Coordinates of C-alpha atoms in Angstrom, one line a residue:
M1 CA 129.8 84.4 102.0
S2 CA 129.5 85.3 97.9
S3 CA 126.7 87.6 97.1
P4 CA 123.7 86.1 95.3
H5 CA 123.9 86.2 91.6
P6 CA 121.9 89.9 90.4
A7 CA 119.0 87.8 88.8
A8 CA 119.0 85.9 91.9
R9 CA 118.8 88.6 94.4
A10 CA 116.0 90.7 92.6
A11 CA 114.0 87.2 92.5
E12 CA 114.9 86.7 96.2
V13 CA 113.9 90.8 97.2
L14 CA 111.0 90.7 95.0
S15 CA 109.5 87.9 95.3
R16 CA 108.6 88.1 98.9
P17 CA 104.9 88.2 99.9
F18 CA 103.2 91.2 101.7
S19 CA 100.1 91.8 103.9
L20 CA 98.7 95.1 103.2
G21 CA 95.5 95.5 105.7
G22 CA 93.7 92.1 105.3
L23 CA 94.8 91.4 101.6
T24 CA 98.2 89.5 101.0
L25 CA 100.1 90.6 98.0
P26 CA 102.2 87.3 96.4
N27 CA 105.5 89.7 95.7
R28 CA 106.5 93.1 96.1
I29 CA 105.5 94.3 92.4
A30 CA 102.5 96.2 91.9
M31 CA 101.6 98.5 88.6
A32 CA 101.2 101.9 88.9
P33 CA 98.0 104.0 88.2
M34 CA 98.4 105.6 84.6
T35 CA 95.6 107.4 82.8
R36 CA 94.7 105.6 79.8
E37 CA 92.1 107.3 77.7
F38 CA 90.9 104.1 76.2
S39 CA 87.4 103.7 77.8
P40 CA 84.7 105.4 75.4
G41 CA 82.0 107.1 77.3
G42 CA 83.7 106.3 81.0
V43 CA 83.0 102.4 80.7
P44 CA 86.0 99.7 80.9
G45 CA 85.8 97.1 78.1
A46 CA 87.1 94.0 77.4
D47 CA 90.4 95.4 75.8
V48 CA 90.9 97.2 79.5
A49 CA 90.2 93.8 81.0
T50 CA 92.8 92.1 78.8
Y51 CA 95.5 95.0 79.7
Y52 CA 95.1 94.5 83.3
S53 CA 94.8 90.9 83.2
R54 CA 98.0 90.1 80.6
R55 CA 100.6 92.3 83.3
A56 CA 98.8 90.3 86.6
A57 CA 99.3 87.0 84.4
A58 CA 103.1 87.5 83.5
G59 CA 103.8 88.0 87.7
T60 CA 103.1 91.8 88.5
G61 CA 101.4 90.6 92.3
L62 CA 99.2 94.1 92.8
I63 CA 97.4 96.0 90.1
I64 CA 96.3 99.6 90.8
T65 CA 94.3 100.8 87.9
E66 CA 94.2 103.9 86.0
G67 CA 92.7 106.7 88.2
T68 CA 88.5 106.6 87.7
Y69 CA 86.1 108.7 88.3
V70 CA 83.7 109.2 91.6
D71 CA 79.8 110.0 91.1
H72 CA 80.5 113.6 91.2
D73 CA 79.7 115.8 87.9
S74 CA 82.5 117.9 88.6
A75 CA 84.9 115.1 88.9
G76 CA 86.0 114.7 85.6
L77 CA 87.8 116.3 82.3
S78 CA 87.0 113.4 79.9
D79 CA 84.7 111.2 78.8
R80 CA 87.4 108.7 77.6
V81 CA 88.4 108.1 81.0
P82 CA 86.7 105.3 82.9
R83 CA 84.1 106.3 85.6
F84 CA 83.3 104.9 88.7
H85 CA 79.6 104.7 89.2
G86 CA 76.8 104.2 86.7
E87 CA 75.7 100.4 86.0
D88 CA 77.5 100.3 82.4
A89 CA 81.0 101.4 83.9
L90 CA 80.7 99.1 87.5
A91 CA 79.7 96.0 84.7
G92 CA 82.9 96.8 82.6
W93 CA 84.9 96.6 86.2
K94 CA 83.5 94.3 87.3
N95 CA 84.8 92.3 84.4
V96 CA 88.3 93.6 85.1
V97 CA 88.3 92.3 88.6
T98 CA 87.1 88.6 87.6
E99 CA 90.0 88.8 84.5
V100 CA 92.6 89.9 86.9
H101 CA 91.7 87.1 89.7
R102 CA 91.9 84.6 87.1
A103 CA 95.2 85.9 86.3
G104 CA 96.4 85.5 89.6
G105 CA 96.6 88.8 90.7
K106 CA 95.4 91.6 92.9
I107 CA 93.8 94.4 92.0
M108 CA 92.5 97.8 93.7
P109 CA 91.1 101.0 91.7
Q110 CA 92.4 104.5 92.0
I111 CA 89.4 106.5 92.8
W112 CA 89.6 110.0 91.8
H113 CA 88.2 113.5 91.7
V114 CA 89.8 116.3 89.2
G115 CA 88.9 119.2 90.9
M116 CA 89.9 122.2 89.4
A117 CA 92.1 120.7 86.7
R118 CA 88.9 120.5 84.8
T119 CA 88.1 123.0 82.4
A120 CA 84.9 124.4 82.0
G121 CA 82.7 122.7 79.3
A122 CA 84.7 119.4 79.3
P123 CA 83.0 116.1 79.0
P124 CA 81.6 113.7 80.4
F125 CA 79.3 116.3 82.3
P126 CA 79.9 119.8 80.3
D127 CA 77.7 121.9 82.3
A128 CA 79.5 120.9 85.9
P129 CA 81.7 123.9 86.7
P130 CA 85.6 123.2 88.0
M131 CA 86.0 123.3 91.5
G132 CA 88.1 123.3 94.1
P133 CA 88.8 124.6 97.7
S134 CA 89.2 128.2 96.3
G135 CA 88.0 128.0 92.8
L136 CA 91.9 128.7 91.7
D137 CA 94.0 126.9 89.1
M138 CA 97.5 125.8 89.8
E139 CA 98.6 129.7 88.6
G140 CA 96.2 130.6 91.0
N141 CA 93.9 132.5 88.9
A142 CA 90.1 132.2 89.6
A143 CA 88.7 129.8 87.3
G144 CA 85.8 128.1 89.0
H145 CA 83.9 127.6 91.7
A146 CA 84.7 127.6 95.6
M147 CA 83.3 124.1 97.1
T148 CA 80.4 125.2 99.8
Q149 CA 80.1 122.7 102.6
T150 CA 77.4 121.1 100.5
D151 CA 79.5 120.2 97.7
L152 CA 82.1 119.1 100.5
D153 CA 79.8 116.4 101.7
A154 CA 78.5 115.5 98.5
V155 CA 82.4 114.4 97.2
V156 CA 82.8 112.9 100.4
E157 CA 79.9 110.5 99.9
A158 CA 80.9 110.3 96.5
F159 CA 84.2 108.7 97.2
A160 CA 82.8 106.5 100.2
R161 CA 79.9 105.2 97.7
A162 CA 83.0 104.3 95.1
A163 CA 84.9 102.4 97.9
A164 CA 82.1 100.4 98.5
D165 CA 81.2 99.8 95.1
A166 CA 84.8 98.3 94.9
E167 CA 84.3 95.9 97.6
R168 CA 80.9 94.8 96.3
L169 CA 82.4 93.9 92.8
G170 CA 85.3 92.2 94.2
F171 CA 88.2 94.7 94.2
D172 CA 91.1 93.5 96.8
G173 CA 91.4 97.5 98.0
V174 CA 90.9 100.8 96.7
E175 CA 93.2 103.6 96.5
L176 CA 92.2 107.4 97.0
H177 CA 93.9 109.9 94.5
G178 CA 95.6 112.7 96.6
A179 CA 98.1 113.4 94.7
H180 CA 99.7 115.8 91.5
G181 CA 97.6 118.9 92.3
Y182 CA 94.1 117.0 91.8
L183 CA 91.2 118.0 94.0
I184 CA 92.1 116.5 97.8
D185 CA 95.8 117.8 97.0
Q186 CA 94.5 120.9 96.4
F187 CA 93.3 121.1 99.7
L188 CA 96.4 119.8 101.1
W189 CA 98.6 122.5 99.1
D190 CA 98.8 126.3 100.3
G191 CA 98.9 127.1 96.6
T192 CA 95.5 126.5 96.0
N193 CA 93.9 126.7 99.4
H194 CA 93.5 129.8 100.4
R195 CA 90.2 129.2 102.7
T196 CA 90.0 130.7 106.0
D197 CA 87.1 128.5 107.4
G198 CA 88.0 124.8 109.0
Y199 CA 89.2 123.5 105.5
G200 CA 92.3 125.9 105.2
G201 CA 94.9 128.0 107.0
D202 CA 97.2 125.6 108.5
P203 CA 98.6 122.3 107.8
V204 CA 95.8 120.2 109.8
S205 CA 93.3 122.4 108.6
R206 CA 93.9 122.0 105.0
V207 CA 93.9 118.0 105.4
R208 CA 90.8 118.0 107.0
F209 CA 88.7 117.4 103.9
A210 CA 90.8 114.5 102.7
A211 CA 90.8 112.9 106.1
E212 CA 86.7 113.1 106.2
I213 CA 87.4 111.2 102.9
V214 CA 89.5 108.6 104.6
A215 CA 87.3 108.4 107.4
A216 CA 83.8 108.0 105.3
V217 CA 85.9 105.3 102.8
R218 CA 86.8 103.8 106.2
R219 CA 83.4 103.4 107.5
S220 CA 82.1 102.2 104.2
V221 CA 84.1 99.4 103.5
A222 CA 85.2 96.2 105.7
A223 CA 87.6 97.0 108.7
H224 CA 90.0 94.3 106.7
F225 CA 90.2 96.1 103.5
P226 CA 92.6 98.2 102.8
V227 CA 92.5 101.7 101.9
V228 CA 95.7 103.1 100.4
F229 CA 96.1 107.1 100.1
R230 CA 98.3 108.5 97.3
T231 CA 100.4 111.3 98.0
S232 CA 103.1 113.5 96.4
Q233 CA 105.1 116.8 96.6
W234 CA 104.9 117.7 92.8
K235 CA 101.7 118.9 91.1
M236 CA 101.3 118.8 87.7
N237 CA 103.3 121.2 85.7
H238 CA 104.5 122.6 89.3
Y239 CA 107.6 119.8 89.5
K240 CA 109.1 121.9 92.5
A241 CA 106.2 122.1 94.8
K242 CA 106.0 121.2 98.4
L243 CA 103.3 120.2 100.5
A244 CA 106.0 119.8 103.1
A245 CA 109.6 121.4 103.7
T246 CA 110.6 119.4 106.6
P247 CA 110.0 116.0 108.0
Q248 CA 107.8 117.2 110.8
E249 CA 105.5 119.2 108.4
L250 CA 105.1 115.8 106.4
E251 CA 104.2 114.5 109.7
A252 CA 101.2 117.3 110.1
V253 CA 99.9 116.4 106.8
L254 CA 100.0 112.4 107.2
S255 CA 99.1 111.7 110.7
P256 CA 95.6 112.8 110.9
L257 CA 95.3 110.5 107.6
V258 CA 96.1 107.9 109.7
E259 CA 93.9 108.7 112.6
A260 CA 91.4 108.8 110.0
G261 CA 91.9 105.0 108.5
V262 CA 94.7 104.9 105.9
D263 CA 96.3 101.6 105.8
S264 CA 99.0 101.9 103.4
F265 CA 100.5 105.3 101.2
H266 CA 101.2 105.6 98.0
S267 CA 104.1 108.2 97.6
S268 CA 104.6 109.4 94.1
T269 CA 108.2 110.9 93.3
R270 CA 109.2 111.4 89.5
R271 CA 112.7 109.2 90.4
Y272 CA 112.6 106.7 93.1
W273 CA 116.4 107.3 94.1
Q274 CA 116.3 110.7 94.9
P275 CA 116.1 112.3 99.0
E276 CA 113.3 113.9 100.0
F277 CA 114.9 115.8 102.7
E278 CA 118.5 117.5 103.4
G279 CA 120.4 115.0 105.6
S280 CA 119.0 111.3 104.9
D281 CA 118.8 109.3 101.8
L282 CA 114.8 108.3 102.5
N283 CA 112.8 109.2 99.7
L284 CA 109.3 110.4 100.3
A285 CA 107.8 106.5 100.7
G286 CA 110.9 105.9 102.8
W287 CA 110.0 109.0 105.0
T288 CA 106.1 108.7 105.1
K289 CA 107.3 105.0 106.7
K290 CA 109.2 106.3 109.3
I291 CA 106.8 109.1 110.4
T292 CA 103.9 106.9 110.3
G293 CA 104.8 103.4 110.5
K294 CA 102.4 102.5 107.7
P295 CA 103.5 100.3 104.8
T296 CA 104.3 102.3 101.6
I297 CA 104.7 101.8 98.2
T298 CA 107.5 103.8 96.2
V299 CA 107.4 104.9 92.3
G300 CA 109.2 106.9 90.2
S301 CA 111.1 105.7 87.1
V302 CA 111.7 102.4 88.1
G303 CA 113.8 100.1 85.8
L304 CA 114.3 103.7 83.4
D305 CA 116.8 105.8 83.0
E306 CA 114.5 109.2 82.2
E307 CA 111.7 110.4 83.9
F308 CA 107.9 110.5 82.6
L309 CA 108.2 114.0 81.0
K310 CA 110.9 113.3 78.6
S311 CA 108.0 110.9 77.0
F312 CA 106.0 113.7 76.4
S313 CA 108.8 114.9 74.0
G314 CA 109.2 111.6 72.2
Q315 CA 112.3 110.7 74.2
T316 CA 113.0 107.2 74.4
S317 CA 113.7 105.9 78.2
A318 CA 116.2 102.9 78.2
V319 CA 116.4 99.7 80.4
T320 CA 118.3 100.5 83.8
G321 CA 119.5 98.4 86.4
I322 CA 117.5 98.3 89.6
D323 CA 120.7 97.8 92.2
D324 CA 119.3 100.8 93.9
L325 CA 116.0 99.8 94.6
L326 CA 116.9 96.4 95.8
D327 CA 119.1 97.9 98.1
R328 CA 116.1 100.0 100.1
L329 CA 114.0 97.2 99.8
E330 CA 116.0 95.2 101.7
R331 CA 116.6 97.8 104.0
D332 CA 112.8 98.1 104.8
E333 CA 112.7 101.6 103.4
F334 CA 109.5 101.2 101.8
D335 CA 107.5 97.9 101.6
V336 CA 105.9 98.1 97.6
V337 CA 107.4 98.9 94.1
A338 CA 105.0 100.4 91.9
V339 CA 106.3 100.2 88.1
G340 CA 104.6 102.4 85.6
R341 CA 106.0 103.1 82.2
A342 CA 108.1 100.0 82.4
L343 CA 105.0 98.5 82.5
L344 CA 103.3 99.8 80.0
A345 CA 106.8 98.9 77.2
D346 CA 106.7 95.4 78.5
P347 CA 103.8 93.6 80.3
E348 CA 106.4 90.5 81.2
W349 CA 108.5 93.4 83.2
A350 CA 107.4 91.5 86.8
E351 CA 108.3 88.0 85.2
K352 CA 111.5 88.8 83.6
V353 CA 113.2 90.3 86.6
L354 CA 111.8 87.7 88.7
T355 CA 113.4 85.0 86.1
G356 CA 116.5 86.8 85.4
R357 CA 115.6 88.0 81.7
H358 CA 116.6 91.4 82.4
D359 CA 118.3 91.5 78.8
E360 CA 115.1 90.9 77.2
L361 CA 113.4 93.7 79.1
V362 CA 112.1 96.4 76.4
P363 CA 112.6 100.0 76.6
F364 CA 109.9 102.8 76.9
T365 CA 108.9 104.8 74.0
S366 CA 106.1 107.9 73.5
E367 CA 104.2 105.4 70.8
Q368 CA 103.3 102.7 73.6
L369 CA 100.9 105.6 75.0
T370 CA 99.3 105.7 72.2
T371 CA 97.8 102.0 72.2
L372 CA 96.5 99.8 74.5
R373 CA 97.7 96.2 74.7

C-alpha cells in the first residue's frame, strides 16, 4: 500500500475528533495561550473576540485564551492583560465565547496568577505586594511576601470562582496555568519554594497547593467540564530549570494532580520534538500521558524552524514541515497539538494545513507581536 500524499496525511491525522472530558473537539489543533496586552483596563473588547473567532472560523478546533488574571489583587502585572473577574471583563469574555462558538470553535480560558513575577507597584493594583511560596524571585532574591495560610486560601478560592464563572459564561473548559515560573509553578519548583510547612520540602508537599486549587476548581464546575493543567520544566529566564529529572520525579508531581481532578495536561516545551528524558524519544507530553494515562496537549515551535526566544530579537521564524509531529500523533504519543506563533502569523494555519495549502503558510516575524489581527 502506498503512503498517503503529505497533505492528505496531515488532514487524516489532524482532522480526527477527540473527546476531552465532556467536550468533543472537531480536530487535534488547538491555539496555544499567548499573552497579548490588547485589553485596556483588563477588559477584552470586540477586537479580542474577532481575533479568537477568526482562528476558530479557519479550522482551529480549540482556542485556549491568553492568560487571564484571577480575582486576587497580587495576581497580575499589567492593566492591559485581561482580567477574569469584574462585570466589565466578564461581559467582554462572554462576547468572546459567543463569537468563537458562532464561528464553530471551542474555547477555554487560561486562568492565571503571576505570583513573584509581579513587580512591586505594577498595575492593575499598585498597592498589592508580590507574593509567592517564600517571597523569592526567580533568582532566589527576597523580593516579596511569603504567603500565609490566609493568602493561600484566598488564591484557591479565586481560581475556583474563575472556573465557575467560565462555565457560567459558556466556555467549554478551563486551563489552570501551572507553568513557566508563575505562582502555581513557584510552589512546584524547589528553586522558589523553600517552605518548611506542609506546602514545601518534598515533591508531594510542593504540589499540595496546586492540588488544592485543582480540587477546588473541580468542585466548582460540573463533572463533565474539562479541567486542563498546564505544566513545564522551564521557567521564564530559566530555560534549563527542571521540576523533574526523571520520570519517577515527574510522576510524583503529576499523580496528586490527577487524584485532585485534572482531566488533561498541557505540557509546555519550547521544541516539541526534543526528548524529555534520556533513553526515550518521548517529549514531555508523551511522558505525561504515559505516566498519568490522561490525554495530553503538546506545544513548542510547531510549524516553525526557530523557538520563540529568537522572535524577541527580531528574527523571522520560517515555515517548516510537520512530518515528525504527525508521526508522533499517529503513535498516540500525545493527543492534541497547540500551535502558537504560527497561528499569530497566519490565522488560517489550520485550514491551510488541513487542505494541503502548505505553500501558502505565512512565516512568523516579530512585528506580528505588535498587532491584534
